[in-house]
Amino acid sequence: MKYTYFISATGAGTGLTSVCLGLVRALDQLGVRVAFSKPIAQQFGNDNEPERSTHLVNATLGLNPAEPIKLAHAQQQLALGHTDPLMEDVIQIAQSSAEEADVLIVEGLVPVADESYIAELNRNMAKALDADVILVAAKNADSTAQLNERIKMTASLFGGVNHRRVIGCILNKVGAPDPSEQQVIAEEDPSMASAEPAEVVPAEDYANILPVFQNDGFKCLGAVEWNPLLVAPRTLDVANHLGATVFNEGQIAERRVQSITVCARTMPNMLHTLKAGALVVTPGDRNDVLLAASMAALNGVPLAGIILTGDIMPPTHVMNLCHAAFTSGLPVMTSKLNTFRSAQRLNSMNTEVPANDVNRMESVMDAVAASINAKWLAERAEVIEERRLSPPAFRHLLVQQARAAAKRIILPEGTEPRTIRAASICQEKGIAQCVLLGDPEEIRRVALTQDIVLPDSIELVDPEVARAKYIAPMVELRKHKGLTAPMAEAQLEDCNVLGTMMLALDDVDGLVSGAVNTTANTVRPALQLIKTRPDASLVSSVFFMLLPDQAVVYGDCAINPDPNAEQLADIAIQSGDSAKAFGIEPRIAMISYSTGQSGTGSDVEKVREATRIAKERRPDLLIDGPLQYDAASTPSVAASKAPDSQVAGRATVFVFPDLNTGNTTYKAVQRSANVVSIGPMLQGLRKPVNDLSRGALVEDIVYTIALTAIQAAQMKNA
């Protein structure tokens, strides 16, 4: 362990855990070997619940920090004067958590009123660990002057803002509404439905506004802007908070509460509140509200749920009438509290991320990581030059390279909700210029019902309007197959074919499809209209597998059922080049059931011959085989089975002998180890066309678009 950063909050409600985990992610994205520790647990809920920080860092980042000391035990040790033994335990926990890391992030304790020993514990831990101290502050209800004094006062506990170890502060929740003015319940006056955010001061201006940052050695290390979506609890969390009885579960664990509407007025005056993410709170005898909410759900509006108050259930015939809406995923709950008490209880709900809400914490961490000057912290720790391509680093690299590529990517499944959301994200983040192929009115309708804001710059192409342009060029491309204009027009009714023709004529730079179409429907038009590169004998595929420690490449797991030795060699070369193109140092393992010369049989002989051919064609690549998977991936196994191999035990590219082996292995690793896989990315085509799994998440589509944009830039440069 080379360097330790101790993170301390200036007060309650600063989001200390979120900032700590976001800082871990930011450093990890830079390739820094980073670890996390929470030496002393601080639980405000049930003592049987898992400690939030250590649980979440394991669930989101795969780190395994050592078990923390309970706060009650630490308090007892302080009272007995056993500070030194307690700090020895803290150091042991921190060192056990750090293992081989270059940087350790240590989360301190949140200050609590009338418990001064918290400050003493934080000071002692930072000193014992010889750590640099970073403060986390949030304005909350403070004025700017009060915020400045709070930062100075907390810094003084560690020696003050001029102390060499007190290096700076991260500002969280910048621009959040004043807690005293927040209004989350829709009242009689629609104008009071929600609080407007406070006037946002640009993050970069805080270094000039707050006097505390005028000290040369004390920096503003980041300013995380407030985002209401990041404090949106799941409907399940709301049900638990109210002690509600769930009548219809629906998607209670997936839907999030972005607004709360108490329906006290007549229904026509409440309709404007029935929007995506709205939680409807209404007396159980308001059948009109229940029916209106059910109609909204059937029209595609993903309400967060309905709470029927007063322990009143609507009549059976009304519930039967709403049954179709319930089956659409709409959660429905009953509360024994009356409407007013239910509203009061909802207003007092804790906005911290629960220990089991991993998806929300992932989003929070990404937002924090994007707002922190992690590069400066890494350079201070003198580890920036030591890089590894961790999964976060790989995803970060994809986004950066895709932005630089600035390519137009066609999405033939333009009316599909996940595709629309992914396109919107890519457009907002500058990952690619996305082109949605589909009826523009239908795309806008789907976006509205899914609460997706379509950027003005996104392109919507109506296939009915665009089709005519590509009939003649398609006839020319396929005339050797006897294609006529009527046949071409009929085939172009398939948006995949139309999108592929747009790519063939360079109207777009790449294509991504497969969220609802099969692999064959995506790949077949590409093989017919785009064709393979002159230097490629076949089209193959790779998956980028984001293992806990690093990103590796699997090929071919999607296209070629049983390649011969020459084809397998081509797949190995293509996969190695793809790995190198995306920042992964290629060490190519030709996988088989046998390692080295130990096995015989036609299958292993094919792999042995493919290895020989690939080495002969590309002596610049590190290629070895046949290797068993454990010999290729595990150093201890490689030491006994292939001690002289430069690939064994440290392979980054795994080439499987056939589709049966490759597809089975990738799915087994993906599902059993909960590994993110990006792909399949197609190799060997003249222009980039990439397929999606029909179970693809929005995140999968975003990264596949990024891959495609990068491929397009690389092919153009080549």
Coordinates of C-alpha atoms in Angstrom, one line a residue, residues 162-587:
N162 CA -2.6 24.9 5.8
H163 CA -1.6 21.5 7.0
R164 CA 0.3 19.5 4.4
R165 CA -2.0 16.4 4.9
V166 CA -5.2 18.4 4.6
I167 CA -5.4 18.6 0.9
G168 CA -8.9 19.7 -0.2
C169 CA -12.6 19.3 -0.2
I170 CA -15.2 17.7 -2.5
L171 CA -18.5 19.6 -2.7
N172 CA -21.6 17.4 -3.0
K173 CA -25.2 18.1 -3.9
V174 CA -24.3 21.4 -5.6
G175 CA -27.5 23.3 -6.6
A176 CA -29.8 21.2 -4.5
P177 CA -33.0 22.8 -3.2
D178 CA -33.0 24.1 0.3
P179 CA -34.3 21.2 2.5
S180 CA -36.6 23.6 4.3
E181 CA -38.3 24.6 1.0
Q182 CA -38.5 21.2 -0.6
Q183 CA -42.1 20.1 -1.4
V184 CA -42.5 16.6 -2.7
I185 CA -46.2 16.3 -2.3
A186 CA -48.5 17.7 -5.0
E187 CA -50.8 20.1 -3.2
E188 CA -54.0 21.9 -4.3
D189 CA -51.9 24.4 -6.2
P190 CA -50.1 22.7 -9.1
S191 CA -47.4 25.3 -8.9
M192 CA -46.4 23.8 -5.6
A193 CA -46.0 20.3 -7.0
S194 CA -42.2 20.3 -6.6
A195 CA -39.5 22.6 -5.4
E196 CA -37.3 24.4 -8.0
P197 CA -33.6 23.8 -7.6
A198 CA -31.6 26.6 -6.1
E199 CA -29.7 28.8 -8.4
V200 CA -26.8 26.6 -9.6
V201 CA -23.3 28.0 -9.2
P202 CA -21.0 26.4 -11.8
A203 CA -18.8 23.8 -10.2
E204 CA -15.6 25.4 -11.4
D205 CA -16.6 28.7 -9.8
Y206 CA -16.6 27.4 -6.2
A207 CA -12.8 27.6 -6.0
N208 CA -13.2 31.4 -6.4
I209 CA -16.4 31.9 -4.4
L210 CA -15.3 30.1 -1.2
P211 CA -12.4 31.8 0.6
V212 CA -11.3 28.5 2.1
F213 CA -10.0 27.5 -1.4
Q214 CA -7.7 30.5 -1.6
N215 CA -5.1 28.6 0.4
D216 CA -2.5 27.3 -2.0
G217 CA -2.4 23.8 -0.4
F218 CA -6.2 23.3 -0.1
K219 CA -8.0 22.5 -3.3
C220 CA -11.6 22.1 -4.5
L221 CA -11.2 18.5 -5.7
G222 CA -14.6 18.3 -7.3
A223 CA -18.2 19.6 -7.3
V224 CA -21.0 17.1 -7.7
E225 CA -24.1 18.7 -9.1
W226 CA -27.4 17.7 -7.5
N227 CA -29.6 15.3 -9.6
P228 CA -33.1 14.5 -8.4
L229 CA -33.0 11.1 -10.3
L230 CA -30.1 10.0 -8.0
V231 CA -32.2 10.4 -4.9
A232 CA -35.2 8.6 -6.3
P233 CA -36.0 5.5 -4.1
R234 CA -37.5 2.3 -5.5
T235 CA -41.2 1.8 -4.9
L236 CA -40.2 -1.2 -2.8
D237 CA -38.3 1.2 -0.4
V238 CA -41.4 3.4 -0.1
A239 CA -43.6 0.4 0.7
N240 CA -41.1 -0.7 3.4
H241 CA -40.9 2.8 4.8
L242 CA -44.7 3.1 5.1
G243 CA -45.2 -0.5 6.3
A244 CA -47.6 -0.8 3.5
T245 CA -49.3 -4.1 2.4
V246 CA -48.5 -4.9 -1.2
F247 CA -51.6 -5.9 -3.1
N248 CA -50.0 -6.1 -6.5
E249 CA -46.2 -6.4 -6.6
G250 CA -45.7 -5.7 -10.3
Q251 CA -42.3 -4.1 -10.9
I252 CA -42.0 -2.8 -7.3
A253 CA -38.3 -3.5 -7.1
E254 CA -37.5 -1.8 -10.4
R255 CA -39.7 1.3 -10.6
R256 CA -38.5 4.5 -8.9
V257 CA -40.4 7.3 -7.3
Q258 CA -39.5 10.6 -9.0
S259 CA -42.5 12.5 -7.8
I260 CA -45.4 12.0 -5.3
T261 CA -48.9 13.2 -6.0
V262 CA -51.6 13.2 -3.3
C263 CA -54.9 13.1 -5.1
A264 CA -57.2 15.3 -3.1
R265 CA -58.9 17.3 -5.9
T266 CA -61.2 16.1 -8.6
M267 CA -59.6 13.8 -11.2
P268 CA -59.5 16.2 -14.1
N269 CA -57.4 18.6 -12.0
M270 CA -54.9 15.8 -11.1
L271 CA -54.3 14.3 -14.6
H272 CA -51.3 16.4 -15.2
T273 CA -49.5 14.6 -12.3
L274 CA -49.9 11.1 -13.8
K275 CA -46.5 10.9 -15.5
A276 CA -43.5 8.5 -15.5
G277 CA -42.1 7.9 -12.1
A278 CA -45.1 9.4 -10.2
L279 CA -46.3 7.7 -7.0
V280 CA -50.1 8.2 -6.6
V281 CA -51.2 8.5 -3.0
T282 CA -55.0 8.4 -2.7
P283 CA -57.8 7.3 -0.3
G284 CA -58.8 3.7 -1.0
D285 CA -62.4 4.8 -1.8
R286 CA -61.3 7.2 -4.7
N287 CA -62.2 4.7 -7.5
D288 CA -61.9 7.5 -10.0
V289 CA -58.2 8.0 -9.2
L290 CA -57.5 4.3 -9.4
L291 CA -59.2 4.0 -12.7
A292 CA -57.4 7.0 -14.2
A293 CA -54.0 5.8 -13.0
S294 CA -54.8 2.4 -14.5
M295 CA -55.6 4.0 -17.8
A296 CA -52.3 5.9 -17.7
A297 CA -50.5 2.6 -17.1
L298 CA -52.2 0.9 -20.0
N299 CA -51.2 3.8 -22.2
G300 CA -47.6 3.1 -21.5
V301 CA -47.0 5.6 -18.6
P302 CA -44.6 3.8 -16.2
L303 CA -46.1 5.1 -12.9
A304 CA -44.0 4.3 -9.8
G305 CA -47.1 2.9 -8.1
I306 CA -50.4 3.5 -6.3
I307 CA -50.8 3.7 -2.5
L308 CA -54.4 3.3 -1.3
T309 CA -54.7 4.9 2.1
G310 CA -57.0 4.6 5.1
D311 CA -56.8 0.8 5.0
I312 CA -59.7 0.9 2.4
M313 CA -59.8 -1.5 -0.5
P314 CA -61.9 -0.6 -3.6
P315 CA -64.8 -2.9 -4.5
T316 CA -63.9 -6.2 -6.3
H317 CA -65.6 -5.1 -9.5
V318 CA -63.4 -2.0 -9.7
M319 CA -60.2 -4.0 -9.0
N320 CA -61.2 -6.5 -11.7
L321 CA -61.6 -3.6 -14.1
C322 CA -58.0 -2.5 -13.4
H323 CA -56.6 -6.0 -13.7
A324 CA -55.0 -5.4 -17.1
A325 CA -53.1 -2.4 -15.7
F326 CA -51.9 -4.4 -12.7
T327 CA -50.4 -7.1 -15.1
S328 CA -48.5 -4.3 -16.9
G329 CA -46.2 -4.1 -13.9
L330 CA -48.0 -1.3 -11.9
P331 CA -47.3 -1.8 -8.1
V332 CA -50.4 -1.3 -5.9
M333 CA -50.2 -1.0 -2.1
T334 CA -52.5 -0.3 0.8
S335 CA -51.6 1.8 3.9
K336 CA -53.3 1.7 7.3
L337 CA -52.4 5.4 7.7
N338 CA -54.7 8.0 6.4
T339 CA -53.7 10.2 3.4
F340 CA -52.3 13.0 5.5
R341 CA -50.2 10.8 7.8
S342 CA -49.0 8.8 4.7
A343 CA -47.8 12.1 3.1
Q344 CA -46.1 13.1 6.3
R345 CA -44.3 9.8 6.5
L346 CA -43.2 10.0 2.9
N347 CA -41.7 13.5 3.4
S348 CA -39.5 12.2 6.2
M349 CA -38.1 9.3 4.2
N350 CA -34.3 8.9 4.3
T351 CA -32.7 9.7 1.0
E352 CA -29.6 7.5 1.6
V353 CA -29.0 4.7 -0.9
P354 CA -30.1 1.4 0.8
A355 CA -27.5 -1.3 1.0
N356 CA -29.4 -3.5 -1.4
D357 CA -30.1 -0.8 -4.1
V358 CA -27.0 -1.6 -6.2
N359 CA -28.3 0.0 -9.4
R360 CA -28.9 3.3 -7.8
M361 CA -25.5 3.3 -6.2
E362 CA -23.9 2.6 -9.6
S363 CA -25.6 5.7 -11.0
V364 CA -24.5 7.8 -8.1
M365 CA -20.9 6.5 -8.3
D366 CA -20.7 7.3 -12.0
A367 CA -22.0 10.9 -11.4
V368 CA -19.5 11.4 -8.6
A369 CA -16.6 9.9 -10.6
A370 CA -17.3 12.2 -13.5
S371 CA -17.1 15.3 -11.2
I372 CA -13.9 14.5 -9.3
N373 CA -10.3 15.5 -10.2
A374 CA -9.1 11.9 -9.8
K375 CA -6.1 12.5 -12.1
W376 CA -4.6 15.0 -9.7
L377 CA -5.1 12.6 -6.8
A378 CA -3.5 9.8 -8.7
E379 CA -0.5 11.9 -9.7
R380 CA -0.1 13.0 -6.1
A381 CA 0.0 9.3 -5.1
E382 CA 2.6 8.8 -8.0
V383 CA 0.7 5.8 -9.5
I384 CA -0.8 7.3 -12.7
E385 CA 1.9 5.8 -14.9
E386 CA 1.1 2.3 -13.6
R387 CA -2.0 1.2 -15.6
R388 CA -4.1 -1.8 -15.9
L389 CA -7.3 -2.1 -17.9
S390 CA -9.9 -2.7 -15.3
P391 CA -13.6 -3.0 -16.3
P392 CA -14.2 0.7 -15.3
A393 CA -11.0 1.7 -17.1
F394 CA -12.2 -0.2 -20.2
R395 CA -15.6 1.4 -20.2
H396 CA -14.1 4.9 -19.6
L397 CA -11.7 4.3 -22.6
L398 CA -14.6 3.3 -24.8
V399 CA -16.5 6.5 -24.1
Q400 CA -13.4 8.7 -24.6
Q401 CA -12.4 7.1 -27.9
A402 CA -16.0 7.1 -29.2
R403 CA -16.3 10.9 -28.4
A404 CA -13.1 11.5 -30.3
A405 CA -14.4 9.4 -33.3
A406 CA -17.5 11.5 -33.6
K407 CA -19.3 9.0 -35.9
R408 CA -23.0 8.6 -37.1
I409 CA -24.5 5.3 -36.0
I410 CA -27.7 4.0 -37.5
L411 CA -30.1 2.2 -35.1
P412 CA -32.7 0.3 -37.3
E413 CA -34.8 -0.6 -34.2
G414 CA -35.6 3.1 -33.7
T415 CA -39.0 2.6 -32.0
E416 CA -37.7 0.2 -29.4
P417 CA -37.7 1.8 -25.9
R418 CA -34.2 0.6 -24.8
T419 CA -32.7 1.7 -28.1
I420 CA -34.3 5.1 -27.8
R421 CA -33.0 5.6 -24.3
A422 CA -29.5 4.5 -25.3
A423 CA -29.5 6.8 -28.3
S424 CA -30.5 9.7 -26.0
I425 CA -27.7 8.9 -23.6
C426 CA -25.1 8.6 -26.4
Q427 CA -26.3 11.9 -27.9
E428 CA -26.1 13.7 -24.5
K429 CA -22.7 12.3 -23.7
G430 CA -21.3 12.9 -27.2
I431 CA -20.6 9.2 -27.7
A432 CA -22.0 9.2 -31.2
Q433 CA -24.4 11.0 -33.5
C434 CA -27.3 8.5 -33.3
V435 CA -29.8 8.0 -36.1
L436 CA -33.1 6.4 -35.1
L437 CA -34.7 4.6 -38.0
G438 CA -38.5 4.5 -37.6
D439 CA -41.7 6.5 -37.7
P440 CA -40.8 9.8 -36.0
E441 CA -44.2 10.2 -34.4
E442 CA -44.0 6.7 -33.0
I443 CA -40.5 7.4 -31.7
R444 CA -41.6 10.6 -30.0
R445 CA -44.7 8.8 -28.5
V446 CA -42.6 6.0 -27.0
A447 CA -40.1 8.5 -25.7
L448 CA -42.9 10.5 -24.0
T449 CA -44.4 7.5 -22.3
Q450 CA -41.0 6.3 -21.1
D451 CA -40.1 9.7 -19.8
I452 CA -37.1 9.9 -22.2
V453 CA -36.0 13.4 -23.2
L454 CA -34.9 13.3 -26.9
P455 CA -32.1 15.8 -27.6
D456 CA -32.8 18.2 -30.4
S457 CA -29.7 17.0 -32.2
I458 CA -30.8 13.4 -32.4
E459 CA -31.7 12.3 -36.0
L460 CA -35.1 10.6 -36.7
V461 CA -35.3 9.0 -40.2
D462 CA -38.7 7.9 -41.5
P463 CA -38.1 4.6 -43.5
E464 CA -41.2 5.4 -45.6
V465 CA -39.5 8.6 -46.8
A466 CA -35.9 7.2 -47.1
R467 CA -36.6 3.9 -48.8
A468 CA -36.8 5.1 -52.4
K469 CA -33.3 6.5 -52.4
Y470 CA -31.8 3.0 -51.9
I471 CA -33.7 0.8 -54.4
A472 CA -31.5 1.4 -57.4
P473 CA -28.2 1.2 -55.5
M474 CA -29.3 -2.1 -53.9
V475 CA -30.3 -3.5 -57.3
E476 CA -26.8 -2.6 -58.5
L477 CA -25.1 -4.3 -55.5
R478 CA -27.2 -7.5 -55.9
K479 CA -27.7 -7.7 -59.7
H480 CA -25.4 -10.7 -59.9
K481 CA -28.1 -12.5 -57.8
G482 CA -30.9 -11.4 -60.1
L483 CA -32.3 -8.8 -57.8
T484 CA -35.0 -6.6 -59.4
A485 CA -36.3 -3.2 -58.3
P486 CA -39.6 -4.6 -56.9
M487 CA -37.7 -7.3 -55.0
A488 CA -35.3 -4.6 -53.6
E489 CA -38.2 -2.4 -52.6
A490 CA -39.8 -5.3 -50.7
Q491 CA -36.5 -6.2 -48.9
L492 CA -36.0 -2.6 -48.0
E493 CA -39.2 -2.6 -45.9
D494 CA -37.0 -4.4 -43.3
C495 CA -35.3 -1.6 -41.4
N496 CA -32.2 -3.8 -40.9
V497 CA -31.8 -4.0 -44.7
L498 CA -32.5 -0.3 -45.1
G499 CA -30.0 0.6 -42.4
T500 CA -27.4 -1.6 -43.9
M501 CA -27.8 0.1 -47.3
M502 CA -27.4 3.5 -45.7
L503 CA -24.1 2.1 -44.3
A504 CA -23.1 0.6 -47.6
L505 CA -23.5 4.1 -49.3
D506 CA -21.6 5.8 -46.5
D507 CA -24.6 7.8 -45.3
V508 CA -23.8 6.5 -41.8
D509 CA -20.6 5.2 -40.3
G510 CA -21.9 2.1 -38.4
L511 CA -25.0 0.0 -37.5
V512 CA -26.2 -1.5 -34.2
S513 CA -29.2 -3.8 -34.1
G514 CA -30.4 -7.0 -32.4
A515 CA -32.4 -5.7 -29.4
V516 CA -35.5 -7.3 -31.0
N517 CA -34.0 -8.9 -34.1
T518 CA -32.1 -12.2 -34.3
T519 CA -28.4 -12.3 -35.0
A520 CA -29.2 -13.8 -38.4
N521 CA -31.4 -10.8 -39.3
T522 CA -28.7 -8.4 -38.3
V523 CA -25.7 -10.2 -39.9
R524 CA -27.3 -11.5 -43.2
P525 CA -27.8 -8.1 -44.8
A526 CA -24.2 -7.1 -43.8
L527 CA -22.8 -10.2 -45.5
Q528 CA -24.8 -9.5 -48.6
L529 CA -24.3 -5.7 -48.9
I530 CA -21.2 -4.8 -46.9
K531 CA -19.2 -8.0 -47.4
T532 CA -15.8 -8.9 -45.8
R533 CA -12.6 -7.0 -45.9
P534 CA -10.0 -8.1 -48.5
D535 CA -7.7 -9.3 -45.8
A536 CA -10.4 -11.4 -44.0
S537 CA -11.5 -14.9 -45.1
L538 CA -14.5 -14.8 -42.8
V539 CA -16.6 -12.7 -40.4
S540 CA -16.2 -13.6 -36.7
S541 CA -17.1 -12.0 -33.4
V542 CA -15.6 -11.2 -30.0
F543 CA -17.1 -10.4 -26.6
F544 CA -15.3 -8.0 -24.2
M545 CA -15.7 -9.8 -20.9
L546 CA -15.4 -7.4 -17.9
L547 CA -14.0 -9.7 -15.3
P548 CA -13.6 -8.4 -11.7
D549 CA -9.9 -7.6 -12.2
Q550 CA -9.6 -6.9 -15.9
A551 CA -11.2 -6.8 -19.3
V552 CA -10.5 -9.8 -21.6
V553 CA -11.6 -10.9 -25.1
Y554 CA -13.5 -14.1 -26.0
G555 CA -13.8 -15.1 -29.6
D556 CA -15.6 -16.5 -31.6
C557 CA -18.8 -17.0 -29.5
A558 CA -21.5 -15.9 -31.9
I559 CA -20.9 -16.6 -35.6
N560 CA -18.9 -19.6 -36.8
P561 CA -20.2 -23.0 -35.7
D562 CA -17.1 -25.2 -36.5
P563 CA -14.2 -23.3 -38.1
N564 CA -11.4 -25.3 -39.7
A565 CA -7.7 -24.7 -38.7
E566 CA -7.2 -21.8 -41.2
Q567 CA -10.4 -20.1 -40.2
L568 CA -9.6 -20.5 -36.5
A569 CA -6.2 -18.9 -37.1
D570 CA -7.9 -16.0 -38.8
I571 CA -10.3 -15.7 -35.8
A572 CA -7.3 -15.6 -33.5
I573 CA -5.6 -12.8 -35.5
Q574 CA -8.8 -10.8 -35.8
S575 CA -9.4 -11.1 -32.1
G576 CA -5.9 -10.1 -31.2
D577 CA -6.1 -7.0 -33.4
S578 CA -9.5 -6.1 -31.9
A579 CA -8.0 -6.4 -28.4
K580 CA -5.1 -4.2 -29.2
A581 CA -7.4 -1.6 -30.9
F582 CA -9.3 -1.3 -27.7
G583 CA -6.4 -0.9 -25.3
I584 CA -6.0 -4.6 -24.2
E585 CA -2.5 -6.0 -24.7
P586 CA -3.1 -9.1 -26.7
R587 CA -1.8 -12.4 -25.3

